[in-house]
Rosetta silent file (secondary structure, phi, psi, omega in degrees, C-alpha in Angstrom):
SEQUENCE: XXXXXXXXXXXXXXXXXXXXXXXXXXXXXXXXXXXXXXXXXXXXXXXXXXXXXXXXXXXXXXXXXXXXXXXXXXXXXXXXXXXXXXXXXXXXXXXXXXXXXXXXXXXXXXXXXXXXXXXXXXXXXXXXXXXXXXXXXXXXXXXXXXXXXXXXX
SCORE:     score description
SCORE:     0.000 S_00000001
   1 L     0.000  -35.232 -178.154  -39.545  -56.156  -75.871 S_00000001
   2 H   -93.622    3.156  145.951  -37.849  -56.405  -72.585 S_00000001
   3 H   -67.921  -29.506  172.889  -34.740  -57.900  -73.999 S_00000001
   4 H   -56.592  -33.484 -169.735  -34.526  -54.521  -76.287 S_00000001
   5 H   -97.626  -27.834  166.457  -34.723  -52.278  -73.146 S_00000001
   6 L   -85.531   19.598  177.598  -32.098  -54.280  -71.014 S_00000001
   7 L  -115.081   -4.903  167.794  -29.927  -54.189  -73.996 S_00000001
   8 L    64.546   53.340  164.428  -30.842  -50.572  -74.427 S_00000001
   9 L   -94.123   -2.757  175.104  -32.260  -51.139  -77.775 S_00000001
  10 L   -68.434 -157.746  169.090  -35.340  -48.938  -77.465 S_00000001
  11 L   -98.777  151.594 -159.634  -35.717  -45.726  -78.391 S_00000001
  12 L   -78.606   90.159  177.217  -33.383  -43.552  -77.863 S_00000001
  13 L   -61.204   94.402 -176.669  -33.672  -40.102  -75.691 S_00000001
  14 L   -51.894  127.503  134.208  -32.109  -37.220  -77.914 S_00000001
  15 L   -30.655  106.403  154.392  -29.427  -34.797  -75.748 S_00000001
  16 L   -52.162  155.021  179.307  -30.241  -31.140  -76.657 S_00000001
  17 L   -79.530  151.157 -177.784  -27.498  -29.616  -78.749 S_00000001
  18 L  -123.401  155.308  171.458  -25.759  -27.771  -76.280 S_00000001
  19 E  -124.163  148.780 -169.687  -23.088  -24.768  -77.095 S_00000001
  20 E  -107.436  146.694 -173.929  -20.560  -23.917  -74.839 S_00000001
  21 L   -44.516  -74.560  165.174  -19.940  -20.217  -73.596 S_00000001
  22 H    12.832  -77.947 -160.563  -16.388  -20.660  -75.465 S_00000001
  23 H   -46.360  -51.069  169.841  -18.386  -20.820  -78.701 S_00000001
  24 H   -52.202  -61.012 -162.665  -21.059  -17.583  -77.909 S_00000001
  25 H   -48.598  -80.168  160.346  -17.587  -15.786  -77.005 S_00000001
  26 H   -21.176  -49.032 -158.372  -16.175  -16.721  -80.349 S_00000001
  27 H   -76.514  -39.853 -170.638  -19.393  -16.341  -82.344 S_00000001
  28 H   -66.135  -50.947 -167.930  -19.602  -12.415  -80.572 S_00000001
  29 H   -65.399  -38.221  176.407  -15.951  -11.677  -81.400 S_00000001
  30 L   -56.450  -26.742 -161.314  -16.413  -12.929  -85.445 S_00000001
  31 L  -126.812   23.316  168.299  -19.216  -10.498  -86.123 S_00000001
  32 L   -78.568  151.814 -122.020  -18.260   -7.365  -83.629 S_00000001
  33 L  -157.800  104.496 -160.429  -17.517   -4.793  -85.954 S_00000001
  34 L   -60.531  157.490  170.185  -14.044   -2.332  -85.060 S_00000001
  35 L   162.815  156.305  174.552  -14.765    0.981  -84.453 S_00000001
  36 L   -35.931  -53.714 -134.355  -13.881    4.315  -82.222 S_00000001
  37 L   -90.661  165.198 -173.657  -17.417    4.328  -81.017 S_00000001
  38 L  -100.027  -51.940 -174.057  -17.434    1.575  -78.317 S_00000001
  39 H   -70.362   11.098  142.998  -21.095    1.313  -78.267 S_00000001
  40 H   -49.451  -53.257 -161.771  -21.184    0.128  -82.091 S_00000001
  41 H   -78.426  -27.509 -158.437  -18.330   -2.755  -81.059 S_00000001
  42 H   -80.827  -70.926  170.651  -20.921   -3.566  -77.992 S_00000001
  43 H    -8.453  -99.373 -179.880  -23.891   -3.500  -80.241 S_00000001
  44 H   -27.975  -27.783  176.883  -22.420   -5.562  -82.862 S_00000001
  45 H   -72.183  -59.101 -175.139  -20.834   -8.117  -80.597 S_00000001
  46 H   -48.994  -35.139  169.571  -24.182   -8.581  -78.790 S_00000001
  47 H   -97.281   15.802  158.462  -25.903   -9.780  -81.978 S_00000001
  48 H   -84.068  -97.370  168.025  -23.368  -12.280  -82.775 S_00000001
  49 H    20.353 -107.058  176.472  -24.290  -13.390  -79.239 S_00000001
  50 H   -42.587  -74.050  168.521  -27.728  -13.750  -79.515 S_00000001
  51 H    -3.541  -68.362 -159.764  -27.706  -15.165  -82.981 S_00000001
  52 H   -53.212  -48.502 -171.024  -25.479  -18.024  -81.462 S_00000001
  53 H   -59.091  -72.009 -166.959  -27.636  -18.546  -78.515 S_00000001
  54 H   -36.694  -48.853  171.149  -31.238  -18.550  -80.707 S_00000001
  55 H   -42.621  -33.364  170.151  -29.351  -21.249  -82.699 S_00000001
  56 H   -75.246  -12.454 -170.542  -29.072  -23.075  -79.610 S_00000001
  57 L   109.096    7.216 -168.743  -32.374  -23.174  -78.640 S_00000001
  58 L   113.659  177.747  171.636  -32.690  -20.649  -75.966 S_00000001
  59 L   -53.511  -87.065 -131.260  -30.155  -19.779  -72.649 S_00000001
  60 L   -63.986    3.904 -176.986  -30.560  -23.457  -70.852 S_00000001
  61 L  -118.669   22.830 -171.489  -28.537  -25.041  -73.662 S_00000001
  62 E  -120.704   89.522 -149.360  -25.865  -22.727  -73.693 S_00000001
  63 E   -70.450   81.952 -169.723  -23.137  -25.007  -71.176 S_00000001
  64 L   -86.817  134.974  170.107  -21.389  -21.736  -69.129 S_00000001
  65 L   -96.117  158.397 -155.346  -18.189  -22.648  -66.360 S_00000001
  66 L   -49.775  -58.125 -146.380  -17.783  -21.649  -63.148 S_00000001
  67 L  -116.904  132.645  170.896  -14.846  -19.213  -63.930 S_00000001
  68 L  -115.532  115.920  176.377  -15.578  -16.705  -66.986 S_00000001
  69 L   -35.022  111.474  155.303  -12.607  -15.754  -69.440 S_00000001
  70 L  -107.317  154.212 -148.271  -12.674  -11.914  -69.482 S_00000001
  71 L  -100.637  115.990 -141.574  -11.029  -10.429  -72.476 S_00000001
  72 L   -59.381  -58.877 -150.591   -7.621   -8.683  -71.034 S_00000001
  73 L  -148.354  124.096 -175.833   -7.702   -5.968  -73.421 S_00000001
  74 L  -112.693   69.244  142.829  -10.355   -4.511  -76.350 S_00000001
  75 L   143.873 -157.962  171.290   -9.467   -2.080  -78.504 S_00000001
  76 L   -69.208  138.872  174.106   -6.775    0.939  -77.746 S_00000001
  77 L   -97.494  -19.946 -167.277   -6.161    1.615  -73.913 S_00000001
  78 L   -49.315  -77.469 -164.986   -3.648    4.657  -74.049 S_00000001
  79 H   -49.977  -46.768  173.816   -6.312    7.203  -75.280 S_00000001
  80 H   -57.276  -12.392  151.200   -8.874    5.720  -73.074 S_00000001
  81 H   -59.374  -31.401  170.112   -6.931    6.711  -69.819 S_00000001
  82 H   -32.292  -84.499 -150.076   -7.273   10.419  -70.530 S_00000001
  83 H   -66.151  -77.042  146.270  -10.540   10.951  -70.343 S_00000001
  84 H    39.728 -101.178 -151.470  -10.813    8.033  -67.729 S_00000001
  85 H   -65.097    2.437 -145.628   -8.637    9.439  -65.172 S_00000001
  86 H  -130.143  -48.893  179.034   -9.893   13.418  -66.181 S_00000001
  87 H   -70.288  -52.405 -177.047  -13.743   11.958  -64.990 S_00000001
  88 H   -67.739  -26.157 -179.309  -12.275   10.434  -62.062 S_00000001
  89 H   -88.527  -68.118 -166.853  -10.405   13.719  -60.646 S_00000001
  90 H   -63.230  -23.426  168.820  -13.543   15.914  -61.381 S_00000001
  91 H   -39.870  -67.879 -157.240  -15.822   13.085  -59.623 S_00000001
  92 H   -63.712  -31.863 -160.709  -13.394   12.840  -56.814 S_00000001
  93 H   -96.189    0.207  172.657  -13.078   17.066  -56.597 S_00000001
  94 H  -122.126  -21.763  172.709  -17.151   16.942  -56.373 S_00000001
  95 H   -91.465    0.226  148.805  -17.737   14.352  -54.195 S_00000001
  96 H   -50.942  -56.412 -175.204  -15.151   16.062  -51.626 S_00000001
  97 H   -62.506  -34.578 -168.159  -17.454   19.265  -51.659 S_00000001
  98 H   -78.145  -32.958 -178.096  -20.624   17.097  -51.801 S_00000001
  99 H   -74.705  -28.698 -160.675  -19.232   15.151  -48.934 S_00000001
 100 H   -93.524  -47.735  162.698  -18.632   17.840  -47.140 S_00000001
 101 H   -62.932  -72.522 -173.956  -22.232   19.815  -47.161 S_00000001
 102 H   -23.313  -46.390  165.379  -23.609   16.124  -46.744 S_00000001
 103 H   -45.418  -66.668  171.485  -21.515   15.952  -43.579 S_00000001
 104 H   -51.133  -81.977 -170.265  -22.752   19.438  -42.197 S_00000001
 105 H   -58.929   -9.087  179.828  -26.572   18.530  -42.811 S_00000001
 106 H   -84.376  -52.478  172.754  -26.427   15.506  -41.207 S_00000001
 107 H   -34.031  -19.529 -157.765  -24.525   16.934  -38.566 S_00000001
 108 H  -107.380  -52.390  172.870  -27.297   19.752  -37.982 S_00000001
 109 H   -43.758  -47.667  176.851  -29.927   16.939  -38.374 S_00000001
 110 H   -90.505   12.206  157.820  -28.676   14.813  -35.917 S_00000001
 111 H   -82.107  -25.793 -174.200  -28.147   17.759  -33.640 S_00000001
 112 H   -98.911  -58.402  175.220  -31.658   19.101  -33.401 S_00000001
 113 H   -16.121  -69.978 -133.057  -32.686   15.015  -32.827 S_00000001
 114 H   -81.168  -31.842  150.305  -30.777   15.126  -30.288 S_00000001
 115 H   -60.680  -31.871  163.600  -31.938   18.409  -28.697 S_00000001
 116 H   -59.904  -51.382 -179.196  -35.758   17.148  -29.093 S_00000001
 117 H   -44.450  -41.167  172.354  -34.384   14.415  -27.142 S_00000001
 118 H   -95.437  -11.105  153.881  -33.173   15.820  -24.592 S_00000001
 119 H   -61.247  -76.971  172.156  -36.238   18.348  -24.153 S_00000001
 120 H    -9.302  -99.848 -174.449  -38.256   15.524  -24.152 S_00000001
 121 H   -53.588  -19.625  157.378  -36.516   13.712  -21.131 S_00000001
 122 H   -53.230  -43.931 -172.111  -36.018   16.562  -19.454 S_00000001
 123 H   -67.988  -38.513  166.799  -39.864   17.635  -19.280 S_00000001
 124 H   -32.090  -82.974 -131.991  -39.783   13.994  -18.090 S_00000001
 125 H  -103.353  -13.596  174.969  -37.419   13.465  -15.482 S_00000001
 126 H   -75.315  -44.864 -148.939  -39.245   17.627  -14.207 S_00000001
 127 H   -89.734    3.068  160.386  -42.794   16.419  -13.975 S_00000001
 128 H   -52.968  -60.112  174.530  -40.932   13.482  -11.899 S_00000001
 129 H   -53.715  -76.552  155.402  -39.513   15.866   -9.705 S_00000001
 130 L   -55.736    5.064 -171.149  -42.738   17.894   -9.281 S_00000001
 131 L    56.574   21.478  178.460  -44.973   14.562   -8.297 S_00000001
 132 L   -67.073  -36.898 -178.226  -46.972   15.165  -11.316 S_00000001
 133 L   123.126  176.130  165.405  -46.468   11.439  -12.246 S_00000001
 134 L  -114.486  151.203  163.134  -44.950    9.235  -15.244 S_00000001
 135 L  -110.257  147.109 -139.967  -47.976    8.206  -17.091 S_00000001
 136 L  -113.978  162.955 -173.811  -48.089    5.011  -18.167 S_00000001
 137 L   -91.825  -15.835  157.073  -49.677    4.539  -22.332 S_00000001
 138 L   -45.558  -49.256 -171.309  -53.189    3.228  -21.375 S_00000001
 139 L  -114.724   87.016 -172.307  -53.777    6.082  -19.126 S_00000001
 140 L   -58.269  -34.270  171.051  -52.801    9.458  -20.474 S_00000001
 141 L  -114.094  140.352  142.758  -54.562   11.348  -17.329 S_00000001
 142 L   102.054 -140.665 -126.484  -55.466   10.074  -13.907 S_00000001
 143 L   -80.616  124.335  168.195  -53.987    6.506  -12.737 S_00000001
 144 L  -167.682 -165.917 -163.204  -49.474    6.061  -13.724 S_00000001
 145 L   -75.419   57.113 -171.950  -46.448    5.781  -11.871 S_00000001
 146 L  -130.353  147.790  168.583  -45.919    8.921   -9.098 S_00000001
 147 L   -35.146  130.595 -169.250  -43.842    9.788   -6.338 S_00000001
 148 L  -103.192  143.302 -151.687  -44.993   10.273   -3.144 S_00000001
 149 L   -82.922   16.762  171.156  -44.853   13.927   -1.976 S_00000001
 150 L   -87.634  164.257  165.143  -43.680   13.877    1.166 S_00000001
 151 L  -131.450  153.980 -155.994  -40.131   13.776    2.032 S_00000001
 152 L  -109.266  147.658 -175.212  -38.446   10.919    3.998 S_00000001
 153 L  -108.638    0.000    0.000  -35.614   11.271    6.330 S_00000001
């Protein structure tokens, strides 16, 4: 027996069949089915796909490369610029107005922030002023930080 295994005469570990992306690509394009509507051609494509892959055995046996072939061009492109660029203008013409209130509420938002803020340190930087104290966050009354009320020359 151990001349059969350095002579590699044992048994033999079977390689899953593997299919290469190529193949899936191929297999998708044979059974997509032309038509206007695009989500028919997607549809149709997809279950070519899958088919090929189930044949394989699942996803892990399906060999994909680094760089993926995209297909330049699918069906007509003229007519599909219309509407395209006609979606893209009214988009563009709503998210300038939408951008523009968005702008304005933030602006208003971060304006009253900014006025709390500055209440805030004000009341601060008074009761400073008035020897009332800074209070420190252990002690809310009683024992902080205060100024001594005399004044030195």
């Amino acid at each position: 027996m151990g001349a059969k295994s350095k002579l590699s005469m044992g048994i033999k570990k079977k390689k899953p069949k593997t299919v290469t992306l190529r193949k899936v690509i191929e297999e998708a394009k044979r059974s997509m089915i032309p038509s206007n509507d695009a989500g028919v051609a997607i549809r149709s494509a997809l279950k070519g796909a899958q088919a090929t892959v189930k044949r394989a055995d699942g996803k892990r046996n399906v060999r994909a490369p680094r760089i993926l072939p995209v297909p330049s061009k699918v069906g007509g492109f003229l007519p599909f610029l219309v509407p395209v660029f006609a979606g893209l203008s009214a988009a563009g013409a709503l998210a300038g107005g939408a951008a523009g209130i968005a702008k304005a509420v933030n602006d208003a938002n971060s304006n009253k922030e900014q006025l709390k803020e500055s209440q805030r340190h004000n009341e601060t930087m008074e009761a400073i002023a008035l020897c009332k104290g800074l209070y420190l966050k252990p002690y809310k009354k009683g024992l902080g930080l205060h100024l001594k009320s005399k004044n030195l020359k």
